[in-house]
Coordinates of C-alpha atoms and ligand atoms in Angstrom, one line a residue:
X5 CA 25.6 1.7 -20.6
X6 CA 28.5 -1.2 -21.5
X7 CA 30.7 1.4 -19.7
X8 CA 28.6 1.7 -16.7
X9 CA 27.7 -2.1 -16.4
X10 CA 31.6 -3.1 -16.7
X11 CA 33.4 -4.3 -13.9
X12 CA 30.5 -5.0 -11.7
X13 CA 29.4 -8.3 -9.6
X14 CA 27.6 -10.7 -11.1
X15 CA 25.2 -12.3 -9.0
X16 CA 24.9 -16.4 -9.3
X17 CA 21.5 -17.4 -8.7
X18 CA 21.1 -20.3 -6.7
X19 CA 17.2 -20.1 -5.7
X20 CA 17.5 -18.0 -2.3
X21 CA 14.8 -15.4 -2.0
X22 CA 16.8 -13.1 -1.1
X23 CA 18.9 -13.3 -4.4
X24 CA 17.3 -10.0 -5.7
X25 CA 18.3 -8.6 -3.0
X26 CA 21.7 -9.4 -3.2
X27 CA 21.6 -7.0 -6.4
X28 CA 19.7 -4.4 -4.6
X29 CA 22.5 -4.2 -1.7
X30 CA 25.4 -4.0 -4.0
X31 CA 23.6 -1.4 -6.2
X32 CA 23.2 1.0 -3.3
X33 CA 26.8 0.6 -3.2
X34 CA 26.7 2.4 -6.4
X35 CA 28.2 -0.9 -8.6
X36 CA 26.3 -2.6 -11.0
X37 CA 25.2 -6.0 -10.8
X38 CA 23.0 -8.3 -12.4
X39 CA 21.3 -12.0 -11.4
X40 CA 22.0 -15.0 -13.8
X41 CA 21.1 -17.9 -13.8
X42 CA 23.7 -20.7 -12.3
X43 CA 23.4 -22.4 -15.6
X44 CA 24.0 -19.6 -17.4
X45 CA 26.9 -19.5 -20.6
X46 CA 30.2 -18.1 -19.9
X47 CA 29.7 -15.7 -22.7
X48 CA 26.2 -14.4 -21.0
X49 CA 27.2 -14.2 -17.5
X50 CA 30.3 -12.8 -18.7
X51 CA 28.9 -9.7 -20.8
X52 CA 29.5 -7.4 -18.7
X53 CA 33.4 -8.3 -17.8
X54 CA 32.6 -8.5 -14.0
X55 CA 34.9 -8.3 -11.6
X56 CA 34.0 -10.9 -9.1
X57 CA 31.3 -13.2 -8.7
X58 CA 28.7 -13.6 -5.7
X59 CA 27.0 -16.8 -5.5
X60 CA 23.7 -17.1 -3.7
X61 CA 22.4 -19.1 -1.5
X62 CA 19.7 -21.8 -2.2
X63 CA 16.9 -24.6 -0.5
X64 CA 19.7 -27.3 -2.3
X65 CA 22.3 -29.6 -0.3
X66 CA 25.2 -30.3 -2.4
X67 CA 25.6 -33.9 -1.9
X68 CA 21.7 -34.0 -3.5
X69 CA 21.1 -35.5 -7.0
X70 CA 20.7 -32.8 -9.4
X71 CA 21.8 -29.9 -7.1
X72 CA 22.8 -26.9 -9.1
X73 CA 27.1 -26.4 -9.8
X74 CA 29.7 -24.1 -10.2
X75 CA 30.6 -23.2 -13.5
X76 CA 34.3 -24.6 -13.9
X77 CA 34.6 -20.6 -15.8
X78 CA 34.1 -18.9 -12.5
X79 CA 36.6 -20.7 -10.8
X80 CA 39.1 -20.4 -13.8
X81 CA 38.6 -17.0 -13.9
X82 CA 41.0 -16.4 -11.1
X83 CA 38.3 -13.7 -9.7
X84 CA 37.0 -13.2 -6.7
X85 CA 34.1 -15.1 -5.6
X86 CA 32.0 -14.6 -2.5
X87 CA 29.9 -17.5 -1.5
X88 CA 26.8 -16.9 0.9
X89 CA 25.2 -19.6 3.0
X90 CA 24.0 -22.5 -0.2
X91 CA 27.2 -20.6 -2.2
X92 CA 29.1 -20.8 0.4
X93 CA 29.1 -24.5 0.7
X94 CA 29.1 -24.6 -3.4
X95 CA 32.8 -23.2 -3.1
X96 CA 33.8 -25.5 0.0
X97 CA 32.6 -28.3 -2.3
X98 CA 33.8 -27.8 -5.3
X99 CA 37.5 -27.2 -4.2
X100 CA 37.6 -29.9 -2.4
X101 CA 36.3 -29.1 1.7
X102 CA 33.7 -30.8 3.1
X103 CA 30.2 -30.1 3.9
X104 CA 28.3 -31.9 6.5
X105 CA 24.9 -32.3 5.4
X106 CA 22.2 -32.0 8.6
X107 CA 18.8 -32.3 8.7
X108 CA 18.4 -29.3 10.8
X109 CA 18.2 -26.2 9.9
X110 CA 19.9 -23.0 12.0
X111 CA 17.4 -20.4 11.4
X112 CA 17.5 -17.0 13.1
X113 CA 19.6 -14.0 14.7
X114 CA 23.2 -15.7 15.7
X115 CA 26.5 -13.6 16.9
X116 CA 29.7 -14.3 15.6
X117 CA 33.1 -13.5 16.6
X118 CA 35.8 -13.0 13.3
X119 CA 39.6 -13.0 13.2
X120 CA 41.2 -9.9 12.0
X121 CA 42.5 -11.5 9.4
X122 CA 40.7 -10.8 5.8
X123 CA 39.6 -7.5 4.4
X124 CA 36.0 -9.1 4.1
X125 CA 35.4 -8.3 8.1
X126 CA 38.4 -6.5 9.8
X127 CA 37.2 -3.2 9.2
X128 CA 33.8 -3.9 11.6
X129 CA 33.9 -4.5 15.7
X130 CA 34.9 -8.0 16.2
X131 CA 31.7 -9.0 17.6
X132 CA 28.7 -8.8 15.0
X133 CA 25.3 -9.9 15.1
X134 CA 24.3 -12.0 11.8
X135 CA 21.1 -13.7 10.1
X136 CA 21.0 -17.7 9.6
X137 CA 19.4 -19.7 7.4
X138 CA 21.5 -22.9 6.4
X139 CA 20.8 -26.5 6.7
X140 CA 24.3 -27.8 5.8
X141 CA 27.6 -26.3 7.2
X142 CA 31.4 -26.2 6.6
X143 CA 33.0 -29.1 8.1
X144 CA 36.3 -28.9 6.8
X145 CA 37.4 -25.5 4.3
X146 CA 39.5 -26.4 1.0
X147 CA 42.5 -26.1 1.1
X148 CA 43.8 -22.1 1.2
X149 CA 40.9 -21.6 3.5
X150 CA 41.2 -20.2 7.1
X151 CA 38.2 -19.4 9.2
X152 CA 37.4 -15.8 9.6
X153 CA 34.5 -16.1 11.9
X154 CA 33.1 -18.4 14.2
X155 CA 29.5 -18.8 15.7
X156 CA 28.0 -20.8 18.7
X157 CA 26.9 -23.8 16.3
X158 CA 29.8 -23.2 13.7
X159 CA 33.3 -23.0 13.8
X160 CA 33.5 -21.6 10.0
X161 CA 30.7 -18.7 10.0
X162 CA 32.7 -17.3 7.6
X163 CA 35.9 -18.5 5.5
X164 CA 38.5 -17.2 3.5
X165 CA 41.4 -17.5 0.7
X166 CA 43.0 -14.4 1.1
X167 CA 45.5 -14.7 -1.4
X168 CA 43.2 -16.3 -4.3
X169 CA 40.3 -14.0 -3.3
X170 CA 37.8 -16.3 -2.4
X171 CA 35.3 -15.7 0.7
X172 CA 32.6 -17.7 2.1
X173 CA 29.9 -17.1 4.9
X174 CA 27.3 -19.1 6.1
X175 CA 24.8 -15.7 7.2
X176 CA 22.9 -13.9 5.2
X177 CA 24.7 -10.3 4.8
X178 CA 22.0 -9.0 1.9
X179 CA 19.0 -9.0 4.8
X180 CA 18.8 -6.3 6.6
X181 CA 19.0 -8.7 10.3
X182 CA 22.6 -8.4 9.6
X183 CA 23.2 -4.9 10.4
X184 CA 26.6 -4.5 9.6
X185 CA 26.0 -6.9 6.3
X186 CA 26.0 -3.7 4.1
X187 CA 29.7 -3.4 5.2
X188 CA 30.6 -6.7 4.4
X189 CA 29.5 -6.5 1.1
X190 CA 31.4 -3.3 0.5
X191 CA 34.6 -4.4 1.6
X192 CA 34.2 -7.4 -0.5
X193 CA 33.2 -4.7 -3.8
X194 CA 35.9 -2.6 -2.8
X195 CA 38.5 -3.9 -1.2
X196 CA 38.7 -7.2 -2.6
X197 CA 37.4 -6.6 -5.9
X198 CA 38.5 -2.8 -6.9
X199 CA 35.3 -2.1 -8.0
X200 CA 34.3 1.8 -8.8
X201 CA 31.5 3.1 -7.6
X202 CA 30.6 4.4 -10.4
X203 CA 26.7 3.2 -10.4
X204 CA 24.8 6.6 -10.2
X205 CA 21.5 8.3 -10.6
X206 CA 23.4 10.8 -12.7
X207 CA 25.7 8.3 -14.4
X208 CA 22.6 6.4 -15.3
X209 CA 20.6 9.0 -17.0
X210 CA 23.2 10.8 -18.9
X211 CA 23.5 7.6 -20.0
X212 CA 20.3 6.3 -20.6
X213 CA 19.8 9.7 -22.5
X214 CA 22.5 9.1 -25.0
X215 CA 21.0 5.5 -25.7
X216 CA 17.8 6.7 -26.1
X217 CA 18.9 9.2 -28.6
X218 CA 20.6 6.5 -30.4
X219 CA 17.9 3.8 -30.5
X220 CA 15.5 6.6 -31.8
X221 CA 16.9 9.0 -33.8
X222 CA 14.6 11.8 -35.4
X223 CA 11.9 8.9 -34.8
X224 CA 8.9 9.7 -32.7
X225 CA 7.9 7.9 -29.4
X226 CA 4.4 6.8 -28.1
X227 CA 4.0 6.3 -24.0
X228 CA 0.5 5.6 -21.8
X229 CA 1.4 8.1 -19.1
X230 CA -0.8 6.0 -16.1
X231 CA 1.0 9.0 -13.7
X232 CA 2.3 5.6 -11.6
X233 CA 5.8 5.7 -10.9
X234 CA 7.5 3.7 -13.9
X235 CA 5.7 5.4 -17.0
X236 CA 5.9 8.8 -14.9
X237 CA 10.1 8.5 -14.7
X238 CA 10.3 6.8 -18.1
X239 CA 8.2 9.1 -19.5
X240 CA 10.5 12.3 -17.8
X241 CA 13.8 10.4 -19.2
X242 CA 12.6 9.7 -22.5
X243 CA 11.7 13.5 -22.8
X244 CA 14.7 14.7 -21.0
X245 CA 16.9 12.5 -24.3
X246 CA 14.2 13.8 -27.0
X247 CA 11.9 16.3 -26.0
X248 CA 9.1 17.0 -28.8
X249 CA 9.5 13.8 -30.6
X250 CA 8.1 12.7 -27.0
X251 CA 3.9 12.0 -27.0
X252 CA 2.4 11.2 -24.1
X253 CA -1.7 10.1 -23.6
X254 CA -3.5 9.9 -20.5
X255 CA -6.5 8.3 -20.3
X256 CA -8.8 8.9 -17.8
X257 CA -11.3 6.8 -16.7
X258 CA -12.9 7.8 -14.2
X259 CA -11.6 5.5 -11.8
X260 CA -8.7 7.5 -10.2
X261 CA -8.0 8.9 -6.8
X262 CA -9.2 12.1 -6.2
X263 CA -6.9 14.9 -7.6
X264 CA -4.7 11.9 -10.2
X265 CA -6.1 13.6 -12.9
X266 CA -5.3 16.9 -12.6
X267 CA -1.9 16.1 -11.2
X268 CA -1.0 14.2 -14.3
X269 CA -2.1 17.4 -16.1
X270 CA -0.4 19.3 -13.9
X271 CA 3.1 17.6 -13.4
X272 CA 3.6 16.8 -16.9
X273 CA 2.2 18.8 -19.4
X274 CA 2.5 22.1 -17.3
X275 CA 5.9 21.6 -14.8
X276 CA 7.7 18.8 -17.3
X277 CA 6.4 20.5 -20.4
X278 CA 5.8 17.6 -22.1
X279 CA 3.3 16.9 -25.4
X280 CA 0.8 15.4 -23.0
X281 CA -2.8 14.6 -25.0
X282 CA -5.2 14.0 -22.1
X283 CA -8.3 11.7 -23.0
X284 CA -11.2 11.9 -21.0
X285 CA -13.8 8.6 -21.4
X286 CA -15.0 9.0 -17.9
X287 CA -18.5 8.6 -20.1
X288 CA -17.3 5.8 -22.6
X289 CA -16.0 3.5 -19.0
X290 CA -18.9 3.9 -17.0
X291 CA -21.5 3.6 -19.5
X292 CA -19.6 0.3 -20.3
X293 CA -19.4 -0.9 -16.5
X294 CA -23.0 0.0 -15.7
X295 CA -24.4 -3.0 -13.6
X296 CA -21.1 -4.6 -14.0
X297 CA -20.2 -6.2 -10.5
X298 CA -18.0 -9.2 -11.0
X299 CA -14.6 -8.6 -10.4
X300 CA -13.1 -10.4 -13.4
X301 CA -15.6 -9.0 -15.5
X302 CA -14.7 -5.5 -14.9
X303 CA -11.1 -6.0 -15.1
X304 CA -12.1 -7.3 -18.9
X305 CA -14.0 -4.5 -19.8
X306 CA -11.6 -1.9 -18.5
X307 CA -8.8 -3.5 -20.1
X308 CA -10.5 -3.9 -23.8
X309 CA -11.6 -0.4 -23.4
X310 CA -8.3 0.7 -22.5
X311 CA -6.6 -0.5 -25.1
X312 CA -9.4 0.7 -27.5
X313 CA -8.9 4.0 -26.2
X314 CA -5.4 4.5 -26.4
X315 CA -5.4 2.6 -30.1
X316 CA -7.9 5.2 -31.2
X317 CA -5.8 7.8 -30.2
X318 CA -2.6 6.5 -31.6
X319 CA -4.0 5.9 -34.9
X320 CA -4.4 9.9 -34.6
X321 CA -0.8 10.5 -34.6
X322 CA 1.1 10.2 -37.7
X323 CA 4.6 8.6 -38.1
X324 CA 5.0 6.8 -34.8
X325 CA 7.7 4.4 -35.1
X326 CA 8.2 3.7 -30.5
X327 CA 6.1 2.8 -27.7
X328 CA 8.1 3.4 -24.6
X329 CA 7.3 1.3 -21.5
X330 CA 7.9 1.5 -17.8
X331 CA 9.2 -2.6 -17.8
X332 CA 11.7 -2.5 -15.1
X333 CA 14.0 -5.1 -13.7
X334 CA 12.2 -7.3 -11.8
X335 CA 9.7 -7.8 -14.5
X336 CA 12.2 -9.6 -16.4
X337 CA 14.4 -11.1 -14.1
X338 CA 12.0 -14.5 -12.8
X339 CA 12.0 -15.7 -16.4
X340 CA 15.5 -15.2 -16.6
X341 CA 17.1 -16.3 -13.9
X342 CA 15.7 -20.1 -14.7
X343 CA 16.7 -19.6 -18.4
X344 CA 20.1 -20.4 -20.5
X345 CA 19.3 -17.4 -22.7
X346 CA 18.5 -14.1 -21.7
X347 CA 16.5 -14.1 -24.5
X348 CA 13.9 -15.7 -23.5
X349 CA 12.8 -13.8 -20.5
X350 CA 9.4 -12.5 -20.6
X351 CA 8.3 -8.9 -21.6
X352 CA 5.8 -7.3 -19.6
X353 CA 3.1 -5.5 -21.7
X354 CA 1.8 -2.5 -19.9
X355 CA 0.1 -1.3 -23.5
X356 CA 0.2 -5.5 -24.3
X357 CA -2.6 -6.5 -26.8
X358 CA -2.8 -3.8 -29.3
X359 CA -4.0 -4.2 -32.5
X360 CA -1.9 -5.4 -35.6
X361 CA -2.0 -2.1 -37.3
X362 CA -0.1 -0.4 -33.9
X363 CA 2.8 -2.5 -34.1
X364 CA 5.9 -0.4 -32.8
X365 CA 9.5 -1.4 -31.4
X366 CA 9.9 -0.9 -28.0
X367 CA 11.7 1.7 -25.9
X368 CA 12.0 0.4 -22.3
X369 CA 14.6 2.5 -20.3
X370 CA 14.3 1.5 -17.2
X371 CA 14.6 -2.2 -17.7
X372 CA 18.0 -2.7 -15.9
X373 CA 16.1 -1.1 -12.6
X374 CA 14.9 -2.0 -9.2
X375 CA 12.3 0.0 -8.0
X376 CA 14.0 1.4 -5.7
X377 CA 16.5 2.8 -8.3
X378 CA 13.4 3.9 -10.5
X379 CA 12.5 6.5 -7.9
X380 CA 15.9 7.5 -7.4
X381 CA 15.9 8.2 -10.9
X382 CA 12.6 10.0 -10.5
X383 CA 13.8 12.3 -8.0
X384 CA 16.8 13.0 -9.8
X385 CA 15.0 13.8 -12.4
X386 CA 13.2 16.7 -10.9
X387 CA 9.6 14.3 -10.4
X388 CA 8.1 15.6 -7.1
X389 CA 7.7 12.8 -4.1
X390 CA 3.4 12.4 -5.1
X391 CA 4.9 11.0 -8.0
X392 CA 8.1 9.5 -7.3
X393 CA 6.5 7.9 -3.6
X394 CA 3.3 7.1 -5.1
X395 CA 1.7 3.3 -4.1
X396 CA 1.2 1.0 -6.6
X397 CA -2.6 1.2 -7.4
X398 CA -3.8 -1.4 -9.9
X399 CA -5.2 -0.7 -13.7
X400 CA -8.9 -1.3 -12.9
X401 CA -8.3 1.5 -10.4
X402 CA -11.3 2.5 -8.1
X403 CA -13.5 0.1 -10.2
X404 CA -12.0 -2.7 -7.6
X405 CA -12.4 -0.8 -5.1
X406 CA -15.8 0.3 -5.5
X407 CA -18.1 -3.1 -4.9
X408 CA -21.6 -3.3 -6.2
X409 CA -23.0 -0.1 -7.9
X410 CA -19.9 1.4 -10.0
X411 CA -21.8 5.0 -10.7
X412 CA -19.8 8.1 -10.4
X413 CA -21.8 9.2 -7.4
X414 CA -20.8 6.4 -5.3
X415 CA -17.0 6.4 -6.9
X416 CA -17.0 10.1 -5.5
X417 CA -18.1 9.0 -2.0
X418 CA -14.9 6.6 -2.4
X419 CA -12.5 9.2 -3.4
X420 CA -13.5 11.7 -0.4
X421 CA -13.1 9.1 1.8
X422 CA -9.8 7.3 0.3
X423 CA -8.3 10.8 0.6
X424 CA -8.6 11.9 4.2
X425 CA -7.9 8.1 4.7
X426 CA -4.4 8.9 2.6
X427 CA -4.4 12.7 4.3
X428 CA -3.9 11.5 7.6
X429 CA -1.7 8.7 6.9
X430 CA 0.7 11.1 5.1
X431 CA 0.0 13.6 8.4
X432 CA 1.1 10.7 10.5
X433 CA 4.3 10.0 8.7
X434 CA 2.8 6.6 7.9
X435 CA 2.1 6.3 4.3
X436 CA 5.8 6.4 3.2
X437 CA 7.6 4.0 5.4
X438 CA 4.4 2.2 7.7
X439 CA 2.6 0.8 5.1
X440 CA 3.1 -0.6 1.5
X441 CA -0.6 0.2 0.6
X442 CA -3.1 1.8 2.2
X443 CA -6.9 2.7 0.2
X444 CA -10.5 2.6 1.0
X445 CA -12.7 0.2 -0.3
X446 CA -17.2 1.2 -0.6
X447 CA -18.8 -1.8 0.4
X448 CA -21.8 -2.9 -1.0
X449 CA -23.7 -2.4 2.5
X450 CA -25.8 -0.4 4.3
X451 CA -26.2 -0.1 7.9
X452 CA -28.2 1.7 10.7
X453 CA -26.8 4.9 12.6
X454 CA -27.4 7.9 14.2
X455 CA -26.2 11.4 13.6
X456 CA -27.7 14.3 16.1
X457 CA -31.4 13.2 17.0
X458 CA -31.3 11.6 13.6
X459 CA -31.8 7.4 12.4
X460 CA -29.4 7.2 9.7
X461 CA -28.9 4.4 6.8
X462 CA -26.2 4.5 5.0
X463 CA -22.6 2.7 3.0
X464 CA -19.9 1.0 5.4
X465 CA -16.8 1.8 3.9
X466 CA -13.8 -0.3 4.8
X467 CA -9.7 0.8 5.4
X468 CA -7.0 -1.4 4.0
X469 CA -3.9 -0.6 4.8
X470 CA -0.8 -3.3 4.7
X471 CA 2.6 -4.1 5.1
X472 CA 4.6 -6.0 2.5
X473 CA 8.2 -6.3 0.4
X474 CA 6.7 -8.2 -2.6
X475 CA 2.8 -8.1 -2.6
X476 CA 2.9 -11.8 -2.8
X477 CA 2.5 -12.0 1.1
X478 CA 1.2 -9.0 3.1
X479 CA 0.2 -8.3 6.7
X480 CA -2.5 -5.7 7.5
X481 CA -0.9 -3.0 9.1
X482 CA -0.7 -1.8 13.2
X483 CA -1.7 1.7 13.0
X484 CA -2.1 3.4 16.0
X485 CA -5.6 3.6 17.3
X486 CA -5.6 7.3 17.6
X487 CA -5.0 7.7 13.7
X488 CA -7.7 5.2 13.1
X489 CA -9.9 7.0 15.4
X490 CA -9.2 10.5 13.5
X491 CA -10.1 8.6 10.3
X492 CA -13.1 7.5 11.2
X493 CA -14.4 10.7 13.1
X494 CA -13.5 12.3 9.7
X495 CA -14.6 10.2 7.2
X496 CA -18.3 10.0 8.6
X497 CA -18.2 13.6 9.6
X498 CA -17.1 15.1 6.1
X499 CA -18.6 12.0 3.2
X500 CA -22.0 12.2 2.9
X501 CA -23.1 8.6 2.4
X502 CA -21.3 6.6 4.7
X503 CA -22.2 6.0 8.7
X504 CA -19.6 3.1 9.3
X505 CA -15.7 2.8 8.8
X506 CA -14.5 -0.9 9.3
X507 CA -10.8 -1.6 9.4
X508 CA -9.4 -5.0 7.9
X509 CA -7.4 -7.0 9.6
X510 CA -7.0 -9.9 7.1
X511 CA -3.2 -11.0 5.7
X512 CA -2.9 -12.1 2.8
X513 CA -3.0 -14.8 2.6
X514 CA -5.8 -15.8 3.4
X515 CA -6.9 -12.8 1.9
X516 CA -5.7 -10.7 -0.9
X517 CA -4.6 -6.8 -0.9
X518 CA -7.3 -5.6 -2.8
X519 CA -11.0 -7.0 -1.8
X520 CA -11.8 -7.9 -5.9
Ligands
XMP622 P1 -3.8 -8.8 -4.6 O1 -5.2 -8.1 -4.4 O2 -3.9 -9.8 -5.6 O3 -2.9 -7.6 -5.1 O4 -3.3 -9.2 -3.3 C1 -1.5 -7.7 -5.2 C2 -1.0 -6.4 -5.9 O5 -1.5 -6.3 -7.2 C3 -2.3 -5.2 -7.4 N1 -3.4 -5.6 -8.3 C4 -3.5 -5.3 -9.6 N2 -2.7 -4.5 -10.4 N3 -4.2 -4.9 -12.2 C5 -3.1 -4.3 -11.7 O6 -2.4 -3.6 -12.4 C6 -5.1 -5.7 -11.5 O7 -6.1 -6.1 -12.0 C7 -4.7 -5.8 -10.1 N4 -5.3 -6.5 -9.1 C8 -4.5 -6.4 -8.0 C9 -2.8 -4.8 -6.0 O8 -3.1 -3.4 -6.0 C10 -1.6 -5.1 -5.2 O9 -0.6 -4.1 -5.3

């Protein structure tokens, strides 16, 4: 992996939001790069011997008490650096420019003309359309500078040091509103910096095979196969570097989609051929949730039992010395990108809380990887697109989704309609690329109808289906009234049990994805 990682970009973390996705952009790019803090050591953001630097952008000014530096070893590195928008002004400052501190903010879609002058931009048209988001701006560059683009409001869009390899621009070139800002940072990865593209789905797993095989030996490895994305590709690449000494256990609850079950069977045991032991407690879960209806509640119960499930079964196997998890990167980066010491950053327990007697080390391949890079992985692996694609769906499964009575008649109603819900979506085109997460959710009402000659009385069941990038903020999603329409005509036609389909239109916030 040192090979792999070396000569990347490392990415200086200044507080944008979009600093993750500075990462992401250069990755796609097929170079490494990782965030760090901006108060990072030399020796930790160094580890990797990158070959230029990127620093972020950020809420600070940097005439503000306390605002956030430049380490004096980046600039003495004599590497590039490329500073965007809050970096951008870091670099002005530091050697010497000046930045005018405003109180306004340009926010928005801007056009900017640029000089074919630098490597950075004289490869696209001359005329380029660009995202702001910048308070302060370049007054004056240091010295070495020259401007390489120029905006209605700014005169120094972008700046350069050609000879010293040091680039600034006030725009955003990670978000996608800057078309052409996948360019830019190319030429800055490759044509400033030399960097190889050497960042591949292949690369990575050969890789992460032989590591694997090292950390484990002739040792035997423990994973909860959920059949989500992350323990599914983990899972695949663990047994791709050591085959039998591989165990999987599914547990099944109960409170999967319809078909999960078999599918895990299916894909992994019978297509992957992997040692797959497949536990059913639909009894043990239900009999536990039985007139549970608070939310919080449930989420307790499930995820005791869980754990007491999967201990029971692990204390079956002999001589396990692993459990491999599906951590990837952003689970560890918020922690670390506000911490000196990588160190520190926190693990994220998808088997946390086991007992003391089930203490293993851990075997977490994937933890260098967006998830976008997971599913590359995943494909590349062989994983087919149900698995690879598949929507995050949270661990109390159905059992959230389900409100009031949790009895397996009612969580079957659920299923049948969740599925022609996720049928047509997928029909559509929709369930990929239109919508982050889309599910039904069996409300704890019953209304009047009429089918035929016939008074009816049955469940409302309500669609959910939103947009999203993080899942911290989410917008319900604009399907076309025709697909809704299909939905509905189905979903009370073929489920017994329900008479009513609602569809919510609540963001979050106010309201949250799921409706426990
Ligand atoms: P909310 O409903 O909080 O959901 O807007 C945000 C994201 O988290 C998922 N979610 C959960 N995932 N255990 C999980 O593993 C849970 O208890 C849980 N609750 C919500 C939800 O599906 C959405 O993706």
């Amino acid at each position: 992996m040192d090979d792999l990682k070396r000569g990347g970009i490392a990415v200086i973390d200044y507080g944008s939001q979009y600093t993750q996705l500075i990462a992401r952009r250069i990755r796609e790019l097929g170079v490494y790069s990782e965030v760090f803090a901006h108060d990072g050591t030399a020796d930790h953001i160094n580890q990797h011997d990158p070959a230029g630097y990127i620093l972020s952008g950020g809420p600070n000014s940097v005439y503000e008490k306390g605002a956030p530096t430049l380490p004096r070893f980046i600039l003495d590195s004599g590497k590039p650096i490329f500073g965007i928008c809050y970096g951008m002004q870091l670099l002005t400052h530091s050697l010497g420019g000046d930045v005018a501190a405003s109180t306004e903010r340009e926010y928005g879609s801007a056009t900017i003309t640029h000089t074919p002058d630098s490597p950075l931009l004289d490869s696209l048209e001359s005329e380029l359309q660009v995202w702001m988001s910048h308070g302060d701006r370049i007054e004056q560059p240091p010295d070495g500078f020259i401007p390489l683009a120029q905006s209605e409001n700014s005169p120094y869009a972008a700046i350069g040091d050609i000879d010293n390899k040091r680039y600034g621009v006030q725009f955003h070139p990670e978000v996608s509103h800057t078309p052409q800002g996948s360019a830019i940072i190319s030429n800055f990865l490759f044509r400033v910096c030399d960097c190889d593209n050497k960042w591949t789905p292949t690369a990575f797993i050969d890789d992460s095979i032989a590591r694997i095989r090292e950390q484990v030996g002739e040792k035997q490895v423990l994973l909860a196969l959920s059949g989500g994305v992350d323990s599914a590709v983990a899972g695949t690449l663990i047994h791709r570097a050591i085959g039998e000494q591989l165990t999987c256990i599914f547990v099944n609850h109960g409170l999967l989609r319809k078909n999960e079950p078999e599918d895990v069977v299916r894909v992994f045991r019978d297509e992957q051929h992997m040692n797959l032991i497949a536990v059913n407690s639909i009894e043990t879960f239900l009999t536990a949730l039985d007139g549970v209806t608070e939310p919080e509640q449930k989420r307790k119960i499930i995820g005791k039992l869980f754990i007491d499930v999967f201990s029971e079964e692990a204390r079956k196997l002999q001589g396990i010395d692993f459990l491999a998890q599906g951590t990837i990167y952003p689970d560890v980066i918020e922690s670390a990108a506000n911490s000196k010491s990588a160190k520190t950053i926190k693990s994220h327990h998808n088997v946390g809380g086991l007992p003391d007697d089930l203490q293993f080390e851990l075997v977490e391949p994937l933890r260098d990887l967006f998830k976008d890079e997971v599913r590359k992985i995943g494909t590349a692996l062989g994983l087919p697109d149900a698995i690879v694609w598949r929507q995050p769906f949270p661990g109390p499964g159905l059992a959230i989704r389900c409100l009031g009575d949790l009895t397996w008649e009612r969580l079957e109603t659920l299923r049948a309609a969740d599925h022609i819900f996720i049928e047509e979506l997928r029909a559509g085109g929709m369930l990929r690329d239109t919508t982050a997460q889309s599910f039904a959710v069996l409300l704890p009402v019953k209304s009047v109808g009429v089918m035929g000659d016939n008074r009816t009385y049955e469940e409302v069941l309500a669609l959910r289906a939103v947009t999203t990038d993080d899942f911290m903020t989410a917008d319900w999603a604009r399907l076309p009234y025709d697909l809704l329409a299909r939905v509905s005509t189905r979903i009370v036609n073929e489920v017994s049990g329900i008479n009513r389909v609602t569809y919510d239109i609540t963001s979050k916030p106010p309201g949250t994805i799921e409706w426990e």
